[in-house]
Coordinates of N, CA, C and O in Angstrom, one line a residue:
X1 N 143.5 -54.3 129.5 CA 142.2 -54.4 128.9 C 141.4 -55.3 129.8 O 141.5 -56.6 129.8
X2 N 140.4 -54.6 130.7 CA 139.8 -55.3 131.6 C 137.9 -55.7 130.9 O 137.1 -54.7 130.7
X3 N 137.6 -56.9 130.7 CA 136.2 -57.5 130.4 C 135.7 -57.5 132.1 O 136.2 -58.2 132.9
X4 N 134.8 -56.8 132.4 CA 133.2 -57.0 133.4 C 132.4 -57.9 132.8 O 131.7 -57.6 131.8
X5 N 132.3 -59.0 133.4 CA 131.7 -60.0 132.7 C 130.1 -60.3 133.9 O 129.4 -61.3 133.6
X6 N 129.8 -59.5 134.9 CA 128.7 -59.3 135.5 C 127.7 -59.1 134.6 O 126.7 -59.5 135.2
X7 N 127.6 -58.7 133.8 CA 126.0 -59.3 132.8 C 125.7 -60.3 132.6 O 124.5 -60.6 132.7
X8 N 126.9 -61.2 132.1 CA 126.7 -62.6 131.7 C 126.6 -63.4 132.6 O 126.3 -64.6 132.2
X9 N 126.7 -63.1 134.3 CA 126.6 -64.0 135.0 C 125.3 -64.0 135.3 O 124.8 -65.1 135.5
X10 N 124.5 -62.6 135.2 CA 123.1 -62.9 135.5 C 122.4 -63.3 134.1 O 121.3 -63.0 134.3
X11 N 122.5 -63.6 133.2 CA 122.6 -64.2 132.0 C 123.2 -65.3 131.3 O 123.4 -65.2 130.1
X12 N 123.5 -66.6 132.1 CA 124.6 -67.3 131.7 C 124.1 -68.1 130.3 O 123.0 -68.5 130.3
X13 N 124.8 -68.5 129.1 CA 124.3 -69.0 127.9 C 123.7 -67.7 126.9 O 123.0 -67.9 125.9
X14 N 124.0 -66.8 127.2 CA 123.6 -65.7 126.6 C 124.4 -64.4 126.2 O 124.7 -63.5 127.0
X15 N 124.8 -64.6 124.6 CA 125.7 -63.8 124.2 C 125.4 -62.2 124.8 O 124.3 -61.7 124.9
X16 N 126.8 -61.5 125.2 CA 126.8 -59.9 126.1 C 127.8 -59.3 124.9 O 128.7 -60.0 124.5
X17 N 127.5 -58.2 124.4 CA 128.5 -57.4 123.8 C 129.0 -56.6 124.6 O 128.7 -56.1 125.6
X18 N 129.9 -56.4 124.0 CA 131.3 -55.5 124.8 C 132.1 -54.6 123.6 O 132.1 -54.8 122.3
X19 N 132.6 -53.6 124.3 CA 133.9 -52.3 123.3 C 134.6 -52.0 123.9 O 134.2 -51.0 124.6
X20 N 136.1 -52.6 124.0 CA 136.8 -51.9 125.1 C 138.0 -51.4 124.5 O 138.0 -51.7 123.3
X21 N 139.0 -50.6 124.8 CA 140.2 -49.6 124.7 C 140.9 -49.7 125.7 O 140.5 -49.9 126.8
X22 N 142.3 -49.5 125.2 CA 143.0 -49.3 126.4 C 144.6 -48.7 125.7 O 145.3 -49.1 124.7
X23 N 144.7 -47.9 126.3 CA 146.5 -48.0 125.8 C 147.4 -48.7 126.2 O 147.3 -49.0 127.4
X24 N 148.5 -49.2 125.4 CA 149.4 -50.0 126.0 C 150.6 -49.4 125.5 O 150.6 -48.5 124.7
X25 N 151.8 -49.9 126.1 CA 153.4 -49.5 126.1 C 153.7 -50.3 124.8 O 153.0 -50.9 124.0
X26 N 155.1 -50.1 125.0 CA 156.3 -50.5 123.9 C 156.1 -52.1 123.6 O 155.4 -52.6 124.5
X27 N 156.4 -52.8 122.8 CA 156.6 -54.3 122.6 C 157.6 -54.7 121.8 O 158.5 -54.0 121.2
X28 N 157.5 -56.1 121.8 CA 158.8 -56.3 121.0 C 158.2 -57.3 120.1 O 157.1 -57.7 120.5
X29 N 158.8 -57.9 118.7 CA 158.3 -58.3 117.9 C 159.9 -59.1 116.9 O 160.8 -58.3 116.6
X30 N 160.0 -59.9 116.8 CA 160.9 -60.6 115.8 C 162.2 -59.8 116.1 O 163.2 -59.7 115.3
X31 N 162.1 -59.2 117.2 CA 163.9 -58.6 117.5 C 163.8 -57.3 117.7 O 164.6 -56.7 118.3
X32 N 162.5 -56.5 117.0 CA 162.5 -55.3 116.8 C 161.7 -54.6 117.9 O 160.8 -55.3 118.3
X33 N 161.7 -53.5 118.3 CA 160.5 -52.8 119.5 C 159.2 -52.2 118.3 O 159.5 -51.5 117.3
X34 N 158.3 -52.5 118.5 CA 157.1 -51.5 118.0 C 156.3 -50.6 119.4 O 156.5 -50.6 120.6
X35 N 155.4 -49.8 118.4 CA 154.9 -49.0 119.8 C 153.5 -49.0 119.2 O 153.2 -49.4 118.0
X36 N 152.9 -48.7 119.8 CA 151.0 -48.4 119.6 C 150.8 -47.3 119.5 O 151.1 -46.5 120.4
X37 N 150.2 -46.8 118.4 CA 150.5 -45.4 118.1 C 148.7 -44.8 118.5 O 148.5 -43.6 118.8
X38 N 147.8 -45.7 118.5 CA 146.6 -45.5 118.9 C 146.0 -46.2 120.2 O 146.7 -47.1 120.7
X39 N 145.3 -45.9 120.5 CA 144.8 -47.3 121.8 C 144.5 -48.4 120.7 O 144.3 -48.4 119.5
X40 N 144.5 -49.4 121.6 CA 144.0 -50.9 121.0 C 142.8 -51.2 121.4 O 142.7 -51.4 122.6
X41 N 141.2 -51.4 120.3 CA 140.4 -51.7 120.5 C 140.0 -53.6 120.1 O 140.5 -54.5 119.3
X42 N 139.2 -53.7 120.9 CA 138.6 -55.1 120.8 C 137.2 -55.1 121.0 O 136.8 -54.6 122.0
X43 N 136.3 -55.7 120.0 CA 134.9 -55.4 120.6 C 134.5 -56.6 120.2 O 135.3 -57.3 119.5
X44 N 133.0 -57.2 120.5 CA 132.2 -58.6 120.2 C 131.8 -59.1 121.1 O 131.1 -58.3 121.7
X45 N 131.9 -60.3 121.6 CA 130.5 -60.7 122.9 C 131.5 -61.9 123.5 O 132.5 -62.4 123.1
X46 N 130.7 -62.1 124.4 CA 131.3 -63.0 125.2 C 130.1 -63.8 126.1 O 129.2 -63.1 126.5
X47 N 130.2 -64.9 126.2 CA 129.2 -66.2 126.7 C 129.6 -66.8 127.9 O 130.7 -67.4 127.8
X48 N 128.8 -67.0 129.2 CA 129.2 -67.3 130.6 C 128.6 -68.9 130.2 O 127.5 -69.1 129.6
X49 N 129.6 -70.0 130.6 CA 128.9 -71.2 130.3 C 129.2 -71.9 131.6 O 130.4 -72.2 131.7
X50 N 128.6 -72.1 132.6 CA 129.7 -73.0 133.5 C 130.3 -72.0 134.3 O 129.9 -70.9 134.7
X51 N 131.8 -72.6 134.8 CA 132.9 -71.6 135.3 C 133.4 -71.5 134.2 O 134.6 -71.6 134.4
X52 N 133.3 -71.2 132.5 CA 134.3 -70.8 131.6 C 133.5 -69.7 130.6 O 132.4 -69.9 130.0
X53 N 134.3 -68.6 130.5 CA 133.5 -68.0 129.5 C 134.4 -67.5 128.2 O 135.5 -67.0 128.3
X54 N 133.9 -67.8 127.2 CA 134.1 -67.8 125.4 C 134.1 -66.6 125.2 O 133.0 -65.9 125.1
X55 N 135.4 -65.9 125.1 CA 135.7 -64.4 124.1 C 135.6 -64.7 122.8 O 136.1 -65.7 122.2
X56 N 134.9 -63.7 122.4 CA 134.9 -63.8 120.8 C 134.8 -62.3 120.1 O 133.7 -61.7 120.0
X57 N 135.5 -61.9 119.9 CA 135.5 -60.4 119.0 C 136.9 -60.4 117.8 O 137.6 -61.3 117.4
X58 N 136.8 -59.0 117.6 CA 137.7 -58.3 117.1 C 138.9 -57.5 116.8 O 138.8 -56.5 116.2
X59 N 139.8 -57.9 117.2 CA 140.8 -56.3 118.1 C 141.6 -55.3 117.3 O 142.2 -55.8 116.3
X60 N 141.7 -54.4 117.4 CA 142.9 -53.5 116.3 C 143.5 -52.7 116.4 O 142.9 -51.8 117.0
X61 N 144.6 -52.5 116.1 CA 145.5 -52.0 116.5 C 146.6 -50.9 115.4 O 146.8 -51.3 114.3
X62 N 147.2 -49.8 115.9 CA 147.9 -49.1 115.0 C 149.4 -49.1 115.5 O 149.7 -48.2 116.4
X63 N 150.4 -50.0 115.0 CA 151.5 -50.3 115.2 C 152.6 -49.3 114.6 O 152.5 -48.6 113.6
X64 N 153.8 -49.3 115.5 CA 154.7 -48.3 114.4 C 156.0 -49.2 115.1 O 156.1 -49.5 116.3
X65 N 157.0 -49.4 113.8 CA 157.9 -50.6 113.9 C 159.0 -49.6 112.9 O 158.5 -48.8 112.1
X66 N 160.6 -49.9 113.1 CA 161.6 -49.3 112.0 C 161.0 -50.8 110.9 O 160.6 -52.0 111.0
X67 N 161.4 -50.0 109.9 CA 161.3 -50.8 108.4 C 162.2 -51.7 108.7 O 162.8 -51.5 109.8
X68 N 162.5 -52.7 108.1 CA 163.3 -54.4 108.3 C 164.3 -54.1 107.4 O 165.3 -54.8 107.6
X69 N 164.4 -53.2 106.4 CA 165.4 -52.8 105.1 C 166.1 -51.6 105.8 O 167.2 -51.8 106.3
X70 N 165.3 -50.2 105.7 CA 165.9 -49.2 106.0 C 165.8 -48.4 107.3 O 166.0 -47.2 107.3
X71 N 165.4 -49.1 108.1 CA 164.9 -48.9 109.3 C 163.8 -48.0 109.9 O 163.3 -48.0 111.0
X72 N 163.5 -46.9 108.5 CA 162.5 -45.8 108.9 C 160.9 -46.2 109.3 O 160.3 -47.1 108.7
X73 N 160.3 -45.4 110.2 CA 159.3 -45.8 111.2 C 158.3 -45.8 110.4 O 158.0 -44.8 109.8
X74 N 157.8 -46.8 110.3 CA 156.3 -47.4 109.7 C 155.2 -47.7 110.9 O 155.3 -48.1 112.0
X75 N 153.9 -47.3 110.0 CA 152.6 -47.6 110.7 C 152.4 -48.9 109.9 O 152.8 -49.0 108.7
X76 N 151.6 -49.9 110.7 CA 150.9 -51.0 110.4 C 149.7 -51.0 111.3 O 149.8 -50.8 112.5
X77 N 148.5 -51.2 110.4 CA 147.1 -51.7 111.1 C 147.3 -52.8 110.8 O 148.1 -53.1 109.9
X78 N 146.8 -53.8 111.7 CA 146.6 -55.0 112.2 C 145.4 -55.3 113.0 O 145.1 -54.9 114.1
X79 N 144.9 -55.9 112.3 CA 143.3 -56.7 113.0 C 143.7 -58.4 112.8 O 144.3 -59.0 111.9
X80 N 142.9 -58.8 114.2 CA 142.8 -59.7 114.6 C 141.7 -60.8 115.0 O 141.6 -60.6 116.2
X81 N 140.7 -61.9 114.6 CA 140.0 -62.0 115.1 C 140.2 -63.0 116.7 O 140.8 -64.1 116.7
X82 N 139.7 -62.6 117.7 CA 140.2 -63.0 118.8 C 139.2 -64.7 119.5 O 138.3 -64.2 120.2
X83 N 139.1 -65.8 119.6 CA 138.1 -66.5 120.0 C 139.0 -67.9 121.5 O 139.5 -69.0 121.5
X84 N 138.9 -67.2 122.3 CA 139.7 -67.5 123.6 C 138.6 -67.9 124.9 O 137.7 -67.1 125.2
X85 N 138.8 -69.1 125.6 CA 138.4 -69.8 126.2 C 139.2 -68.9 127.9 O 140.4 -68.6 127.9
X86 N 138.3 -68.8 129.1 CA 139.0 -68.1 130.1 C 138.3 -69.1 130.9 O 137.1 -69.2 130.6
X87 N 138.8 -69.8 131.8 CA 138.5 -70.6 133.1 C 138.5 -69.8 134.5 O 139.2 -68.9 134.7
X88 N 137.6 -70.4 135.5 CA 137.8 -69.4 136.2 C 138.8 -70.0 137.4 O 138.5 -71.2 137.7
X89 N 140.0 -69.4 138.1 CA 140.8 -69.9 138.7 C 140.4 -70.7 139.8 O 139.5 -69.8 139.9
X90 N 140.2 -71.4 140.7 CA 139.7 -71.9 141.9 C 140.4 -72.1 142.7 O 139.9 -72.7 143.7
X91 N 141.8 -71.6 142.6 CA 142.8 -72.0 143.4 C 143.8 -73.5 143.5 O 144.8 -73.8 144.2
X92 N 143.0 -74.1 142.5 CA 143.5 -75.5 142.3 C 144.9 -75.2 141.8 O 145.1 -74.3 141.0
X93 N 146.2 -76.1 142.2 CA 147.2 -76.4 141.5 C 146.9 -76.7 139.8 O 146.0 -77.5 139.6
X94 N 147.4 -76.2 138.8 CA 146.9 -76.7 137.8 C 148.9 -76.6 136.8 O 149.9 -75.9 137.2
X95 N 148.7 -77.3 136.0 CA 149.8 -77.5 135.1 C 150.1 -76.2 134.4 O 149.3 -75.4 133.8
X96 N 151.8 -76.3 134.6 CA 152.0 -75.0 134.3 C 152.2 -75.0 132.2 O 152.4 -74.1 131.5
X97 N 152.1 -76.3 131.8 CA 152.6 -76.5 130.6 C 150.7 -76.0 130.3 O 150.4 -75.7 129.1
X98 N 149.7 -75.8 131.1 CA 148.3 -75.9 130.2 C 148.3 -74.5 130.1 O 148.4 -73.6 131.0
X99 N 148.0 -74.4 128.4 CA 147.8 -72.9 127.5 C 146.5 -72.3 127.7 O 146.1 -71.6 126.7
X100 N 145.4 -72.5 129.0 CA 144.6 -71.8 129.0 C 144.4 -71.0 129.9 O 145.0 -71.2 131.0
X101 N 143.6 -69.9 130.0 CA 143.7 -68.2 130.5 C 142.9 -69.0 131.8 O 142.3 -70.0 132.0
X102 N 143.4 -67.7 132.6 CA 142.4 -68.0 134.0 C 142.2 -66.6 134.1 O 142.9 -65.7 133.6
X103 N 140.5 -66.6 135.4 CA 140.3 -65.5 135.1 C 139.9 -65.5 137.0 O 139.8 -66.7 137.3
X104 N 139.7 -64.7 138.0 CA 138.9 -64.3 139.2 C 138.2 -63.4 139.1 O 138.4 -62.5 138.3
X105 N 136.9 -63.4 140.0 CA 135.9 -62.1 140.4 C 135.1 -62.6 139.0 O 134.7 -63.7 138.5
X106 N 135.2 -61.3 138.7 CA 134.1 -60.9 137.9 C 135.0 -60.0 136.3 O 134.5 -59.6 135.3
X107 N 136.2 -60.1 136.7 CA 137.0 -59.4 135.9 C 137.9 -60.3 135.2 O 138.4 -61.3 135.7
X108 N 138.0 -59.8 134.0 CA 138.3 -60.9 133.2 C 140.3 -60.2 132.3 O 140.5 -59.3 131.5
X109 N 140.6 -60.7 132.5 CA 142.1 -59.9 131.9 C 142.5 -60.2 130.7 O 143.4 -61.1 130.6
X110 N 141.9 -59.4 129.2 CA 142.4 -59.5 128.5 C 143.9 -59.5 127.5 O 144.2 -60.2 126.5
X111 N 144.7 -58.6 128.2 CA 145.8 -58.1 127.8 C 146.3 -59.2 127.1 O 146.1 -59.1 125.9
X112 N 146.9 -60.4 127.8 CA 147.7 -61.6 127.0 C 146.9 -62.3 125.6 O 147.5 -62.6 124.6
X113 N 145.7 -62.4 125.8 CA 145.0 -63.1 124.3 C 144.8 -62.3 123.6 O 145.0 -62.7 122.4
X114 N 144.3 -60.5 123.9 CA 144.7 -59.8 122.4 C 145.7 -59.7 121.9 O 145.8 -59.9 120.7
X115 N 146.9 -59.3 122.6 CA 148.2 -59.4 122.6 C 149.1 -60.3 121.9 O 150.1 -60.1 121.2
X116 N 148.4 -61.7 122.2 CA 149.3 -62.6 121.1 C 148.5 -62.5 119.7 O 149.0 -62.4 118.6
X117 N 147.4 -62.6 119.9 CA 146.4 -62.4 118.4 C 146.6 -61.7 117.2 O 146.4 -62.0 116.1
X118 N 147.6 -59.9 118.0 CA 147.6 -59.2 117.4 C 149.4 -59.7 116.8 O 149.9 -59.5 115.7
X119 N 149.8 -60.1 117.6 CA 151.7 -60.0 116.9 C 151.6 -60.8 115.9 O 152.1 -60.5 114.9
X120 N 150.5 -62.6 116.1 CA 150.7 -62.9 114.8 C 150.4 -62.8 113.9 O 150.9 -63.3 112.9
X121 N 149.1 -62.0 113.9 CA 148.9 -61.2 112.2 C 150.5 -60.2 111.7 O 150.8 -60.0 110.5
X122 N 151.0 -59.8 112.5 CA 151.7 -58.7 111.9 C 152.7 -59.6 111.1 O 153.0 -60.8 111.4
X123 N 153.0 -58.7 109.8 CA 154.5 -59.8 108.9 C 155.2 -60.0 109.3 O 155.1 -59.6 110.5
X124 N 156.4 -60.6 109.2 CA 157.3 -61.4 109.7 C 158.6 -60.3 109.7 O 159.6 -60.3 110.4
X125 N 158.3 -59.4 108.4 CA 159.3 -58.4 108.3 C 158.7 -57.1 107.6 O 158.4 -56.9 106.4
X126 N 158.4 -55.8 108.9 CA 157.5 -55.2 108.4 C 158.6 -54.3 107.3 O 159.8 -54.3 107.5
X127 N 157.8 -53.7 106.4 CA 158.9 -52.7 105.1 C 157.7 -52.0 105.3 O 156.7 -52.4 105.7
X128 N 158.5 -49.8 104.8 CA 157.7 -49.0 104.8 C 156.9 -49.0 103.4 O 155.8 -48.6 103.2
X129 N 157.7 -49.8 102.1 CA 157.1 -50.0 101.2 C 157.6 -51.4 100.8 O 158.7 -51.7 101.3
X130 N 156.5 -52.6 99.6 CA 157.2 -53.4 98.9 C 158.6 -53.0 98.6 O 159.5 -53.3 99.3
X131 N 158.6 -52.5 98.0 CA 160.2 -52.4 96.8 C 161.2 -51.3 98.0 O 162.0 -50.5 97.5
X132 N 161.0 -51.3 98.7 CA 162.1 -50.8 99.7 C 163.5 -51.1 99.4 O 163.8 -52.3 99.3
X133 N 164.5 -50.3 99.1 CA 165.7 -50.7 98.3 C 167.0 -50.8 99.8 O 168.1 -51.2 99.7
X134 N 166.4 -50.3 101.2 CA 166.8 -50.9 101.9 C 168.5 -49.5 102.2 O 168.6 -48.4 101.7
X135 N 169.1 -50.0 102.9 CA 170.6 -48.8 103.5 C 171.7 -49.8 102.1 O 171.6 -51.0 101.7
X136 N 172.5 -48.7 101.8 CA 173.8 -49.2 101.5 C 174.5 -49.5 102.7 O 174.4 -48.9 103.8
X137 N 175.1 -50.7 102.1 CA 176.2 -52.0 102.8 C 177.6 -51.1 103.5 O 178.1 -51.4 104.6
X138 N 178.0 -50.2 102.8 CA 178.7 -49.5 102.7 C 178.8 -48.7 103.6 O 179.3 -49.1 104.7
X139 N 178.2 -47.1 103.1 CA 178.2 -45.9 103.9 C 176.9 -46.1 104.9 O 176.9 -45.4 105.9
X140 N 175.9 -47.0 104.8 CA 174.5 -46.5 105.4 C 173.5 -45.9 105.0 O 172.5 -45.9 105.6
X141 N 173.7 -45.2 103.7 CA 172.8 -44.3 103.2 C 171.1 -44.7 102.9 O 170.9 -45.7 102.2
X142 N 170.5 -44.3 103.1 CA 169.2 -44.9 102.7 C 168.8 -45.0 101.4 O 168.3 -43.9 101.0
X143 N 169.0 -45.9 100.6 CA 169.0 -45.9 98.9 C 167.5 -45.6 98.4 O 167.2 -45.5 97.2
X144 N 166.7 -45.5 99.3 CA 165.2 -45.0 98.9 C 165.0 -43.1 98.3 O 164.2 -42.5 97.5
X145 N 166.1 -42.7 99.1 CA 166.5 -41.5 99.1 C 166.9 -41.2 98.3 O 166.3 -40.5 97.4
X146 N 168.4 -41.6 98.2 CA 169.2 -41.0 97.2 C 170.4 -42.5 96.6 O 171.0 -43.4 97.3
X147 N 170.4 -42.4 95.3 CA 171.6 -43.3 95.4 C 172.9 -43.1 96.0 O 173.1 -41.9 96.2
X148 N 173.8 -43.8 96.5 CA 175.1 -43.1 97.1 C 176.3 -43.1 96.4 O 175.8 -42.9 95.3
X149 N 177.2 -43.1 96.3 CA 178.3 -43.0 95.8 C 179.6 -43.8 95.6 O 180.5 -43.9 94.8
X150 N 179.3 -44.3 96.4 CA 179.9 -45.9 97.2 C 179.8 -47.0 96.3 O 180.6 -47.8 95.9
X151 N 178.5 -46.9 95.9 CA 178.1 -48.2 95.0 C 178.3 -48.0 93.3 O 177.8 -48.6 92.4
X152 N 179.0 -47.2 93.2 CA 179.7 -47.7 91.8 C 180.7 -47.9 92.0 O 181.0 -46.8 91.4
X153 N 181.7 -48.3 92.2 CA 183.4 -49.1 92.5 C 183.1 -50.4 93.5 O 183.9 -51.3 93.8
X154 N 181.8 -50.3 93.9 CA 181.7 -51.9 94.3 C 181.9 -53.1 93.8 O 182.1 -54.0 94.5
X155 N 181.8 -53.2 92.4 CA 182.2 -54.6 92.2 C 183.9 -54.6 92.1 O 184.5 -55.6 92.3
X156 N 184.6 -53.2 91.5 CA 186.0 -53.8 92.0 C 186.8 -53.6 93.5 O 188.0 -53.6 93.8
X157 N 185.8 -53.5 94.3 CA 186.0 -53.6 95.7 C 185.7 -55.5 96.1 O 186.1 -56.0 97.1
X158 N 185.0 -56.1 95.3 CA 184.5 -57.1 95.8 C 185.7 -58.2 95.7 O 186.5 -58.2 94.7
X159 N 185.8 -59.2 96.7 CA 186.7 -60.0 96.6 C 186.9 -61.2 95.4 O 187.9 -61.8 94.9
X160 N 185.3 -61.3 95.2 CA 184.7 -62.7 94.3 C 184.6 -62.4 92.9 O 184.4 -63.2 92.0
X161 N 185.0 -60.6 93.1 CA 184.8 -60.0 91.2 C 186.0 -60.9 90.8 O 185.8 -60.9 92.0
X162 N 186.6 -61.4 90.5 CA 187.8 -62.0 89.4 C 186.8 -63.3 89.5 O 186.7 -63.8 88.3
X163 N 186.2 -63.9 90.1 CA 185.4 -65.2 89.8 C 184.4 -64.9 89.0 O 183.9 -65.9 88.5
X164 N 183.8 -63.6 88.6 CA 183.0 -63.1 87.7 C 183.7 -63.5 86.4 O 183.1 -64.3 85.7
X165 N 184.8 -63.1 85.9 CA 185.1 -63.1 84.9 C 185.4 -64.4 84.3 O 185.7 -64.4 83.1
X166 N 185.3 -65.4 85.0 CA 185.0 -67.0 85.1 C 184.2 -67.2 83.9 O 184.5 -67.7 82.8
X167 N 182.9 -66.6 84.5 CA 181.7 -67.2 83.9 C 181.7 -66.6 82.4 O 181.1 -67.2 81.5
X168 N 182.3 -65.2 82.1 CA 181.9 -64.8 80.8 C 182.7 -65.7 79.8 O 182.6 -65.6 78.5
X169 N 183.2 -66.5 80.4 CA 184.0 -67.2 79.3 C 183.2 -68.3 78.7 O 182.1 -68.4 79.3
X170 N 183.5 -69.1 77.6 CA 182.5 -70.0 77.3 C 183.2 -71.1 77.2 O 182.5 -71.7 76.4
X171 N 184.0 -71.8 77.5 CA 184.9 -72.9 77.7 C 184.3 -73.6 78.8 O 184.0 -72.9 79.8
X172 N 183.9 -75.1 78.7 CA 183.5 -75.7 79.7 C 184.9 -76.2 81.2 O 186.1 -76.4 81.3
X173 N 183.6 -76.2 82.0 CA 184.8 -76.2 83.1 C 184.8 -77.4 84.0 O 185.7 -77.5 84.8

């Protein structure tokens, strides 16, 4: 996602709008790959101050990630408001610990500031729905589906069921 910021230079101090698109590849997110099922838009203005110019828009995006429960592929929209400072490089040595963008020419490289904008809006754990009941422990089965078969003899499969029968007693312990 390339910003042409040649308007604003003959304009400096003076908000320029912009709408840009681009497609991008695969990502990864909290362990998991998502993909971009749409291009990713970003639009709003940008201000030449100096050698630094002030992004400020909107970006959005149509994500598709396996569910965190049952793994099946979910879409997530995700919007982002984006407001990022770009310096322009000068060739100076500069510290590699400093978190701000550099930019050359006249071309400005958005890719990394929408890019983080948009991962942390997304949840932490995307589901195809709330109440997602998630795979049996067991066979695998997707319990959204169907119940399986497996899970009725589970509690006398469990090691801890005789510690159940603990509690129904009423005698202090």
């Amino acid at each position: 996602m390339k910003l042409d910021i040649t308007k604003g230079i003959q304009r400096k101090g003076v908000d320029v709008p912009f709408n840009l698109e681009d497609v991008w590849g695969p990502d990864r997110w909290n362990g998991d790959s998502l993909s971009y099922v749409e291009p990713v838009s970003f639009s709003g203005h940008y201000m030449l101050a100096d050698e630094t110019v002030i992004v400020r828009g909107e970006a959005r995006a149509l994500v598709e990630s396996p569910c965190a429960r049952c793994l099946t592929p979910t879409k997530t929209l995700v919007t982002a408001e984006v407001e990022e400072a770009f310096v322009r490089d000068m060739g100076q040595e500069f510290d590699p610990d400093d978190d701000q963008y550099r930019y050359q020419g006249h071309v400005i490289e958005l890719d990394d500031a929408v890019r983080t904008a948009l991962l942390l809006e997304l949840p932490s754990r995307i589901l195809c729905k709330e109440d997602c009941k998630g795979l049996c422990a067991q066979c695998g089965a997707n319990l959204n589906i169907n119940a399986c078969s497996c899970q009725k003899d589970l509690p006398n499969r469990n090691p801890f069921s005789a510690l159940a029968s603990l509690l129904n007693e009423d005698e202090e312990v």
